[in-house]
Coordinates of C-alpha atoms and ligand atoms in Angstrom, one line a residue:
X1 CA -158.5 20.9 71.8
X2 CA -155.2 21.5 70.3
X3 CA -151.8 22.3 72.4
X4 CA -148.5 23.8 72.3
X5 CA -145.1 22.4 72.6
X6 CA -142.9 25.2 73.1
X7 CA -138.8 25.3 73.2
X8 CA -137.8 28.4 75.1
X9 CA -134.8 31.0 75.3
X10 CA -134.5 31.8 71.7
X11 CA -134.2 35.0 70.8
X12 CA -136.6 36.5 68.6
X13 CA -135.7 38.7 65.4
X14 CA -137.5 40.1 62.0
X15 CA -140.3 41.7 60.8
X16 CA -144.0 40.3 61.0
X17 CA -147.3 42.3 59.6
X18 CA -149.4 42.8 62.2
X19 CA -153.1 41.1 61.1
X20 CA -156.8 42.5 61.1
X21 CA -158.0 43.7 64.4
X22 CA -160.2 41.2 65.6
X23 CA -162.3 43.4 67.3
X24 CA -162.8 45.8 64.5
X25 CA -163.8 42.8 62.0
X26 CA -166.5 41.6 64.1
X27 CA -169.0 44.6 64.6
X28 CA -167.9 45.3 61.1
X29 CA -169.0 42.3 60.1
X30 CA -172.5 42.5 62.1
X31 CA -172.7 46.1 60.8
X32 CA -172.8 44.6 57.1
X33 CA -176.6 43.2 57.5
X34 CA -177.9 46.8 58.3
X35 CA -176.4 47.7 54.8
X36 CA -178.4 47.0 51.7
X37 CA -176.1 44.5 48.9
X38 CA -172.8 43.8 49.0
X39 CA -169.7 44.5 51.5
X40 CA -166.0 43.7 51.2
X41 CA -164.5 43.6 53.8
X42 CA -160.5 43.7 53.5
X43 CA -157.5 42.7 55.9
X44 CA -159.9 40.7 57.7
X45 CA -158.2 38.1 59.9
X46 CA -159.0 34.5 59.6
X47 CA -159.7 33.6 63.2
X48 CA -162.3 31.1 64.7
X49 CA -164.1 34.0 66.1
X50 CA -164.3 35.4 62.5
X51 CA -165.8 32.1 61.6
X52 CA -168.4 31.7 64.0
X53 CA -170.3 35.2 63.0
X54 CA -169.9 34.0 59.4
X55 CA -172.2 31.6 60.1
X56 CA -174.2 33.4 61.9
X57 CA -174.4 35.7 58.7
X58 CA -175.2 32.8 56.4
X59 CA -178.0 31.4 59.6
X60 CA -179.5 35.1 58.5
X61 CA -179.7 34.2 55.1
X62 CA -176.5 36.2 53.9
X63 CA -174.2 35.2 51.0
X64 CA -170.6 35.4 52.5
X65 CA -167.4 34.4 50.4
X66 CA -164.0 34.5 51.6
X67 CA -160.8 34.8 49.8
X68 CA -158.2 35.0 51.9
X69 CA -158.4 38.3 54.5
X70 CA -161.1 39.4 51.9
X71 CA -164.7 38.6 53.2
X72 CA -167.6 40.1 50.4
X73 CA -171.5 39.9 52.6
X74 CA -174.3 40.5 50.6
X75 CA -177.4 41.0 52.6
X76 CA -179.7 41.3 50.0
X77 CA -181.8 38.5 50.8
X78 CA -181.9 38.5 55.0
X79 CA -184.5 36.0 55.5
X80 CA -184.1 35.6 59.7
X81 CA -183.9 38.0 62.5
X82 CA -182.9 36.1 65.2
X83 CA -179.8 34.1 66.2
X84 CA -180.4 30.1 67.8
X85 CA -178.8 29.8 71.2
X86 CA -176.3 27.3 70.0
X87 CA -174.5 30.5 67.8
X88 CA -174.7 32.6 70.6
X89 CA -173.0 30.3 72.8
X90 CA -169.8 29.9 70.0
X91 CA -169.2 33.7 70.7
X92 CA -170.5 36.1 73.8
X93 CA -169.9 38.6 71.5
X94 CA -172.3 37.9 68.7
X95 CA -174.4 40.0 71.1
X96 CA -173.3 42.8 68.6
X97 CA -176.0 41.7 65.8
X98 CA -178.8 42.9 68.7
X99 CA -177.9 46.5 67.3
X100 CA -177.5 45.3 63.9
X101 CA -180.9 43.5 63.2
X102 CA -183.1 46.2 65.1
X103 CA -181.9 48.2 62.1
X104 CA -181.9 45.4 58.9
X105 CA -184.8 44.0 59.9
X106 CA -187.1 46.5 63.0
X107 CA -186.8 43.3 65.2
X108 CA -184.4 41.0 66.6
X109 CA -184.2 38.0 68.8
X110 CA -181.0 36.9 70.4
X111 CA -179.8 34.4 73.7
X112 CA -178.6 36.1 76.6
X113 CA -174.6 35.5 75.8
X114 CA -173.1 33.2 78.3
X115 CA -170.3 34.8 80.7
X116 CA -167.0 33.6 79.8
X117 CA -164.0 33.1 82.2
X118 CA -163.5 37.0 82.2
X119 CA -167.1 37.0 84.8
X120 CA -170.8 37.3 84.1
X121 CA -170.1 40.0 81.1
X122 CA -173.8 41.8 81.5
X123 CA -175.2 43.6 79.0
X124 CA -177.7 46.1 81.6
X125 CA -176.1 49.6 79.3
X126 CA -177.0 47.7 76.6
X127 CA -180.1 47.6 77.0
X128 CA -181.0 50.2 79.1
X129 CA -180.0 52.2 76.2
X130 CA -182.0 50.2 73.5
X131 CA -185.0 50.5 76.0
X132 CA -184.3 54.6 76.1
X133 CA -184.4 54.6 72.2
X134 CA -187.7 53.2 72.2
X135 CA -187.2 50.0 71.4
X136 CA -189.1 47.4 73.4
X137 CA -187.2 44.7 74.7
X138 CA -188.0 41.7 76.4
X139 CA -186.5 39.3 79.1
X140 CA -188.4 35.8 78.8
X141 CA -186.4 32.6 79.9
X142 CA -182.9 33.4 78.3
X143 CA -183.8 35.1 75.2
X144 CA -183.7 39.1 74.5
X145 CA -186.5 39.9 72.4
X146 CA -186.3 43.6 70.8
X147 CA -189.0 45.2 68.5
X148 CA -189.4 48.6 67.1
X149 CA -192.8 49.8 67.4
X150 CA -193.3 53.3 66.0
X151 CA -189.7 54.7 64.7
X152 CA -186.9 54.8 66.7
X153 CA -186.2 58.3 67.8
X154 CA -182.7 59.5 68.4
X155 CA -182.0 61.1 71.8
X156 CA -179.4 61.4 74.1
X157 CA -177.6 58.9 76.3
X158 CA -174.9 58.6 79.2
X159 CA -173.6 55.7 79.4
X160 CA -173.0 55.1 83.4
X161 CA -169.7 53.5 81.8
X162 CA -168.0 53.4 78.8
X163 CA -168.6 50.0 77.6
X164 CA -167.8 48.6 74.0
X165 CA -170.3 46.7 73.1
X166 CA -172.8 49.0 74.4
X167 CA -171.3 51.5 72.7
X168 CA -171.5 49.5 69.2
X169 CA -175.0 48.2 69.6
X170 CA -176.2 51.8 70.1
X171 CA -174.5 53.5 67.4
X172 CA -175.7 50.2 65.3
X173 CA -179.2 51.1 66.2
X174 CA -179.0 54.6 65.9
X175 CA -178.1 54.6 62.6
X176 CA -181.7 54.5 61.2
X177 CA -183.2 56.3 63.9
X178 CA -185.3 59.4 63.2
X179 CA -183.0 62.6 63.8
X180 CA -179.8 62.6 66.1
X181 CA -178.7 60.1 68.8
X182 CA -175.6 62.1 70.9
X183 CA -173.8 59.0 73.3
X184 CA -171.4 60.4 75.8
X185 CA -168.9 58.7 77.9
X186 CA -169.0 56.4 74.9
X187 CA -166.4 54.0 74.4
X188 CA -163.8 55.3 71.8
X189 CA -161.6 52.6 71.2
X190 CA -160.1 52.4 68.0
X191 CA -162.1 49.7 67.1
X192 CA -165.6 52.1 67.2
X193 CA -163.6 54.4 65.3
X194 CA -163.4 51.8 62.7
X195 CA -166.5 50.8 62.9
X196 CA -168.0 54.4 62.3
X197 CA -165.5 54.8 59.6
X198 CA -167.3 51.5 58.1
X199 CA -170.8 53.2 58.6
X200 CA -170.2 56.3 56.9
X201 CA -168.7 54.7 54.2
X202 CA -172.3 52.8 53.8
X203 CA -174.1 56.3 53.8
X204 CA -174.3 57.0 57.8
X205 CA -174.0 60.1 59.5
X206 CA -171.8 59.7 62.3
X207 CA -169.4 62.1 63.7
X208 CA -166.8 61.0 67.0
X209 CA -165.7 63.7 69.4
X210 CA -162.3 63.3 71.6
X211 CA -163.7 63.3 74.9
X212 CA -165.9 59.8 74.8
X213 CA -169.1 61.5 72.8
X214 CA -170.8 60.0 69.6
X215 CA -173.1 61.9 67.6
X216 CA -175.5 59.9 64.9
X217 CA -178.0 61.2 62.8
X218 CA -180.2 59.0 61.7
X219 CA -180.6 57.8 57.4
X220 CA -183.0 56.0 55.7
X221 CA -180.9 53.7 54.0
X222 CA -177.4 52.2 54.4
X223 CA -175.6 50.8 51.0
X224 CA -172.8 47.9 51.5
X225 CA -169.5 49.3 50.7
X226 CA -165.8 47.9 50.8
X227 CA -163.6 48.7 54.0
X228 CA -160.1 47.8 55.2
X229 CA -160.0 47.1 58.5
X230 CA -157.7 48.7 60.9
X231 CA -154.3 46.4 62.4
X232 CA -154.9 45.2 65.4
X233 CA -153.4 46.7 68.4
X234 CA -153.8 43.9 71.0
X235 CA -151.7 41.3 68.6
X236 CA -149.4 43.8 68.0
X237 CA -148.9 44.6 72.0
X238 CA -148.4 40.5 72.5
X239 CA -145.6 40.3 70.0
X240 CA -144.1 43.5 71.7
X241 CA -144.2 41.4 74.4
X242 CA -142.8 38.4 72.7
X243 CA -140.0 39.9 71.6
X244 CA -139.4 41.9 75.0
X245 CA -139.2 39.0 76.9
X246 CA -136.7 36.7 74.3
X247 CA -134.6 40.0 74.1
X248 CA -135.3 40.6 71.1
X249 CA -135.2 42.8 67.6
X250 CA -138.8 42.7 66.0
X251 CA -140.2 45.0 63.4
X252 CA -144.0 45.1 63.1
X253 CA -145.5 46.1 60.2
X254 CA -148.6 47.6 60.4
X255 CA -148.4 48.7 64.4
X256 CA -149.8 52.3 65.0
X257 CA -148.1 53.7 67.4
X258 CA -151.6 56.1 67.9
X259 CA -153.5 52.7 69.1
X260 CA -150.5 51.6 71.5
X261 CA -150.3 55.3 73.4
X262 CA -150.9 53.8 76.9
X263 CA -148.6 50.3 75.7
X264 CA -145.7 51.5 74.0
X265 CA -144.2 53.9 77.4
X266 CA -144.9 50.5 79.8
X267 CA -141.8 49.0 77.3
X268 CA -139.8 52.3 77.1
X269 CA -140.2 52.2 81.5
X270 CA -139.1 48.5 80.5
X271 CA -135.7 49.8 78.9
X272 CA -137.4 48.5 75.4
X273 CA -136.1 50.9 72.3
X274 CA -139.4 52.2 70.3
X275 CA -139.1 53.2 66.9
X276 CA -141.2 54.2 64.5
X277 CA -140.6 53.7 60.5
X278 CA -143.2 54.6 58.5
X279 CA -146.3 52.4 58.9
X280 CA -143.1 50.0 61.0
X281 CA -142.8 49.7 64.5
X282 CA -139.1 48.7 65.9
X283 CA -139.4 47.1 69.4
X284 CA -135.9 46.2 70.7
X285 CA -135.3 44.7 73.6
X286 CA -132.5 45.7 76.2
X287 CA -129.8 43.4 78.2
X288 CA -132.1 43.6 81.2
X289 CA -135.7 44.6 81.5
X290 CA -136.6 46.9 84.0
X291 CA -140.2 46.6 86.0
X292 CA -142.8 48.9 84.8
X293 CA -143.9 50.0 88.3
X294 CA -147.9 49.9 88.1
X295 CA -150.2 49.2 85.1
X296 CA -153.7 49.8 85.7
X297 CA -156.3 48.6 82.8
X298 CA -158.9 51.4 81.9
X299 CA -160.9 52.0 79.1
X300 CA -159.0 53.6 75.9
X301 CA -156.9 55.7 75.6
X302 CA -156.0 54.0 78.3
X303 CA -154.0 50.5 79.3
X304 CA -156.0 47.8 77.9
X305 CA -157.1 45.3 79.7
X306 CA -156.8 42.9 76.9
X307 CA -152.9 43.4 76.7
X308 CA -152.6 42.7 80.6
X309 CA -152.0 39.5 80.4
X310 CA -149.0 39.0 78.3
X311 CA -147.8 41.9 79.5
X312 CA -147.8 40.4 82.8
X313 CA -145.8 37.3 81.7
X314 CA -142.9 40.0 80.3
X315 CA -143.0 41.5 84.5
X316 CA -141.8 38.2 85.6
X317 CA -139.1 38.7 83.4
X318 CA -138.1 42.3 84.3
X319 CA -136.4 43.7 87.4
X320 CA -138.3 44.8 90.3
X321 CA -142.0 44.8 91.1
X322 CA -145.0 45.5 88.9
X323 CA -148.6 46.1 90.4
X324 CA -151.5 45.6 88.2
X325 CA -154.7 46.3 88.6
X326 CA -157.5 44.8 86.4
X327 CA -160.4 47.4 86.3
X328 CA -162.0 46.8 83.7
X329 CA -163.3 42.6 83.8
X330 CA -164.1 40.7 87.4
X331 CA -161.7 37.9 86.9
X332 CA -158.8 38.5 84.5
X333 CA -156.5 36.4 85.9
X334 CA -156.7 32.8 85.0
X335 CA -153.1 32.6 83.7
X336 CA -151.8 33.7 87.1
X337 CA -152.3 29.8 88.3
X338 CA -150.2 28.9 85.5
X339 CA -147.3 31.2 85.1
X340 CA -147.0 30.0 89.0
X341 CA -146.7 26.8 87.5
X342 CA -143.7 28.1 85.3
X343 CA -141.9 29.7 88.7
X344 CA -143.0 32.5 88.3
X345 CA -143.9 34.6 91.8
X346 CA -147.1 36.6 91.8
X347 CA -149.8 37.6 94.6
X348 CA -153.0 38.3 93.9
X349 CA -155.7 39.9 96.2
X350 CA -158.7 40.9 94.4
X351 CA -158.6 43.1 91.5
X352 CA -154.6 43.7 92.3
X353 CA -152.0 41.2 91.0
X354 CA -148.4 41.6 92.7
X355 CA -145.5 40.7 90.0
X356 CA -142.0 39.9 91.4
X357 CA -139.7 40.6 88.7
X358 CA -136.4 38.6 87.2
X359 CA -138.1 35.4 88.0
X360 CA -136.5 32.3 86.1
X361 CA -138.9 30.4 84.7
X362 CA -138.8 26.3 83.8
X363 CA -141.0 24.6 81.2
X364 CA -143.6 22.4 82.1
X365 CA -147.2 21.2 81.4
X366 CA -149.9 24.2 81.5
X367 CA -153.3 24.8 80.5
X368 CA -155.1 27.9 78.9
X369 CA -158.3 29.1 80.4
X370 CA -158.9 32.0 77.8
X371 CA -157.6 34.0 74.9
X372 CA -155.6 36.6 76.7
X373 CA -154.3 34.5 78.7
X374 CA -153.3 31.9 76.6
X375 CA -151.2 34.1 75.1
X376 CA -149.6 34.8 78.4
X377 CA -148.6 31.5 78.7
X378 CA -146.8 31.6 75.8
X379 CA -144.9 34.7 76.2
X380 CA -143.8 33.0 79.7
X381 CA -142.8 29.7 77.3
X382 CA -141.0 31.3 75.0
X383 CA -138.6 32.3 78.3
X384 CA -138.7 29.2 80.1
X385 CA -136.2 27.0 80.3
X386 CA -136.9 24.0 78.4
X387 CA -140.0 22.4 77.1
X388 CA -143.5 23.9 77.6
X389 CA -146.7 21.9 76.5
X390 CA -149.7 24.3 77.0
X391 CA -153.0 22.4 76.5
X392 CA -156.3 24.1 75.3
X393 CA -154.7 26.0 73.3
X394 CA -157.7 26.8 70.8
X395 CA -158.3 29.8 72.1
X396 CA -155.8 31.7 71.0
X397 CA -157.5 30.9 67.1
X398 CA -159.9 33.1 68.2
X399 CA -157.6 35.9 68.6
X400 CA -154.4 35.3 66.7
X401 CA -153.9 34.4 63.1
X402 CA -151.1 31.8 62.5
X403 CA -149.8 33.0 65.8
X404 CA -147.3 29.6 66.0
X405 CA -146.4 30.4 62.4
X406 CA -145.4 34.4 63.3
X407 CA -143.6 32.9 66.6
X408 CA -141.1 30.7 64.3
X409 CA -140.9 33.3 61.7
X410 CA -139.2 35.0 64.1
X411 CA -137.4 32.4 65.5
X412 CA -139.2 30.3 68.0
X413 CA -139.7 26.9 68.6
X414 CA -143.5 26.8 69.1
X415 CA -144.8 23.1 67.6
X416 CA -149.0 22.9 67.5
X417 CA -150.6 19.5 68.0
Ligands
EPZ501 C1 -164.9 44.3 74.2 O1 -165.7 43.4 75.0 C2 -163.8 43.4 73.6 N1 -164.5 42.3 72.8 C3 -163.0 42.8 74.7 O2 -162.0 42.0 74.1 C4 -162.3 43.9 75.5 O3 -161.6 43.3 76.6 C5 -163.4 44.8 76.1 O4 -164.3 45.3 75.0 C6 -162.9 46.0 76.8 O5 -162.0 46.7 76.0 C7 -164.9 42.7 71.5 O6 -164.8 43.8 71.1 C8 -165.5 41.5 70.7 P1 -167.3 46.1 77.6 P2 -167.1 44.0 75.6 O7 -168.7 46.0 77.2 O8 -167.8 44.8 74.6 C9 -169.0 45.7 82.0 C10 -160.6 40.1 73.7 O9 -159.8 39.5 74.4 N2 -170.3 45.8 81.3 O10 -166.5 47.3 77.4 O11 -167.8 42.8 76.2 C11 -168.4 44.3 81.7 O12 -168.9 43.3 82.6 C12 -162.0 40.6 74.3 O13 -160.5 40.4 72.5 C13 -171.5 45.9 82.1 O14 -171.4 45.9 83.4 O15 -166.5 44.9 76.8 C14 -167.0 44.5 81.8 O16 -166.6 44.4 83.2 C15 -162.1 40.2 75.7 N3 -172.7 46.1 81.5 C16 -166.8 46.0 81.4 O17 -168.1 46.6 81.4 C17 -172.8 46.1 80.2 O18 -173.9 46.2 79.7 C18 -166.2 46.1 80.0 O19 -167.2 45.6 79.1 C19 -171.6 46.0 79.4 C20 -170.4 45.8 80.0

């Protein structure tokens, strides 16, 4: 496992382009083996997470290249429908190619995924839904075995909550379904956006409405296309908060203010300056942050829970009290331990994490316990005083591309090991 030794107090300014949304890239990615030939895939990040489901293409009998952020698959020659246990366990979320092989191939066969440090991460909507479509799917010692046996009919389905996977595997499996599929209280994250832009552009039929519903009518075929995918909005919300905290002057190239709408007021309560520039977002930070008061995650368009965490690390840094409340995952707050460990002062009871604000924090050694949250640690590092050595720190390769490299660009001191 690799670590960070970080020097803090510098102040952070310049301009960074914001990378491939990680979360768009993957389903996209999945999506490509339901398409006949060849897909390129632009602005892809290059991430360990990215890495892992291009295996998982070429396990399927795919031809991947990669140039760069440009990934071409060609699924002509798909010679497997099922994914070994030891893939699934690299990534939870290669439970996306469920959806995706049900259409390429009328069958799949995939390990339950593994909870992660976020909780047990179930997939019941999954395949509750999958089971409502038609499709049989069964249980036996770990694995999920799902076969079409007539054609999948389209019908209608509420999911009890707006879950994104769920949400992806549906519309994955919907796609060649016999007439229309309509998914309300679907997720609508800008990430499924994406990935129905991605669709169409293969030949699908897929329209998404504004409150949470997903209509698909079903196609007979799918055609690989090229797609660029969308920036991400979590990486840009952690560099928001990177520069917040050093009080500093970044410009992110590539942020869409439309994708931050429940991030980018929590900095304005913060006394942060917003400004967009074209396809630029300004963040600048003020002499002294003020505590955003309460920030509760919910699904888009609202707070998301995957910017809680370093958004937390920029409330120890602020003045006053923030209240968060974590509603979407069970236990999302591994890095709490840690920014304690850095002086910061936070109570937690439950799903509710008390923040005291304008907190000074010292360097010392600290350990990552996920993706998020590693990147909360190094927000609180880069305000520290002194040296920071955060161990584990492979886990923010699965989420951040060069994210030392960005950090110096702009004037840090991060060192990886
Ligand atoms: C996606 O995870 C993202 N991952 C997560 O990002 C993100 O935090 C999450 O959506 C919420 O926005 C990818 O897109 C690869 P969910 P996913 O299904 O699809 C419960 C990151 O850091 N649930 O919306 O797994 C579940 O337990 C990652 O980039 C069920 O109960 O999220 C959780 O509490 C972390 N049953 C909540 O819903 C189900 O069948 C949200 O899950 C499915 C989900």
């Amino acid at each position: 496992m690799s670590k960070l030794v970080i020097e803090g107090l510098r102040p952070l300014c310049g301009e960074i382009n914001v990378q491939g949304a990680k979360n768009s890239a993957l389903p996209i990615l999945a999506a490509s083996v339901a398409a006949r030939g060849e897909s390129v895939i632009h602005n892809c990040p290059r991430l360990s997470d990215i890495d892992v489901t291009i295996k998982i293409l070429r396990y399927l009998g795919c031809k991947v290249t990669r140039e760069g952020n440009t990934v071409t698959v060609d699924s002509t020659d798909i010679i497997r429908d099922d994914i070994p246990l030891e893939l699934m366990r690299e990534m939870r979320s290669s439970i996306i190619f469920l959806g995706a092989l049900i259409s390429a191939a009328g069958h799949a066969r995939v390990s339950f995924p593994g909870g992660c440090d976020l909780g047990p991460r179930p997939i019941d909507i999954h395949l509750k839904a999958l089971r409502k479509m038609g499709i049989t799917v069964n249980e036996h010692r770990g694995f999920i075995d799902c076969t079409i046996n007539k054609n999948i009919k389209g019908c209608k389905l509420a999911l009890e909550f707006p879950s994104v996977g769920a949400t992806e595997n549906i519309i994955l499996t919907a796609v060649k379904a016999q007439g229309r599929t309509i998914i309300t209280n679907a997720a609508a994250e800008p990430e499924i956006i994406d990935l129905c832009d991605f669709l169409n552009s293969c030949g699908a039929k897929i329209t998404t409405g504004d409150s949470g519903t997903v209509i698909i009518d079903g196609v007979s075929t799918l055609n690989g296309c090229s797609h660029c995918i969308i920036p991400d909005r979590i990486a840009a919300a952690t560099y928001m908060c990177a520069g917040a905290v050093c009080g500093g002057d970044i410009v992110l190239n590539g942020g869409i203010p439309s994708h931050l709408s429940a991030v980018i007021p929590v900095f304005e309560e913060c006394g942060c300056i917003i400004m967009q520039e074209q396809s630029k977002l300004r963040v600048i930070a003020p002499d002294r942050l003020k505590a955003p008061k309460f920030i509760r995650t919910m699904p888009y368009p609202g707070f998301p829970t995957d910017a809680q965490p370093p958004v937390m690390a920029l409330a120890t840094q602020c003045d006053g009290t923030t209240v968060f409340v974590e509603n979407i995952f069970e236990s999302r707050y591994n890095h709490i331990s840690e920014l304690i460990r850095l002086g910061a002062k936070i109570k937690l009871e439950g799903r509710v994490a008390v923040v005291e604000g304008n907190t000074s924090l010292y360097g010392t050694n600290i350990h990552a316990f996920d993706l998020r949250g590693a990147a909360a640690l190094v927000t609180a590092a880069l305000c520290a005083e002194g040296k920071t050595v955060i161990y584990d720190t492979d886990y923010l390769e699965r989420g951040y591309e060069d994210f030392d490299v960005v950090l110096n660009s702009l004037g840090a001191s991060v060192k990886k090991i």
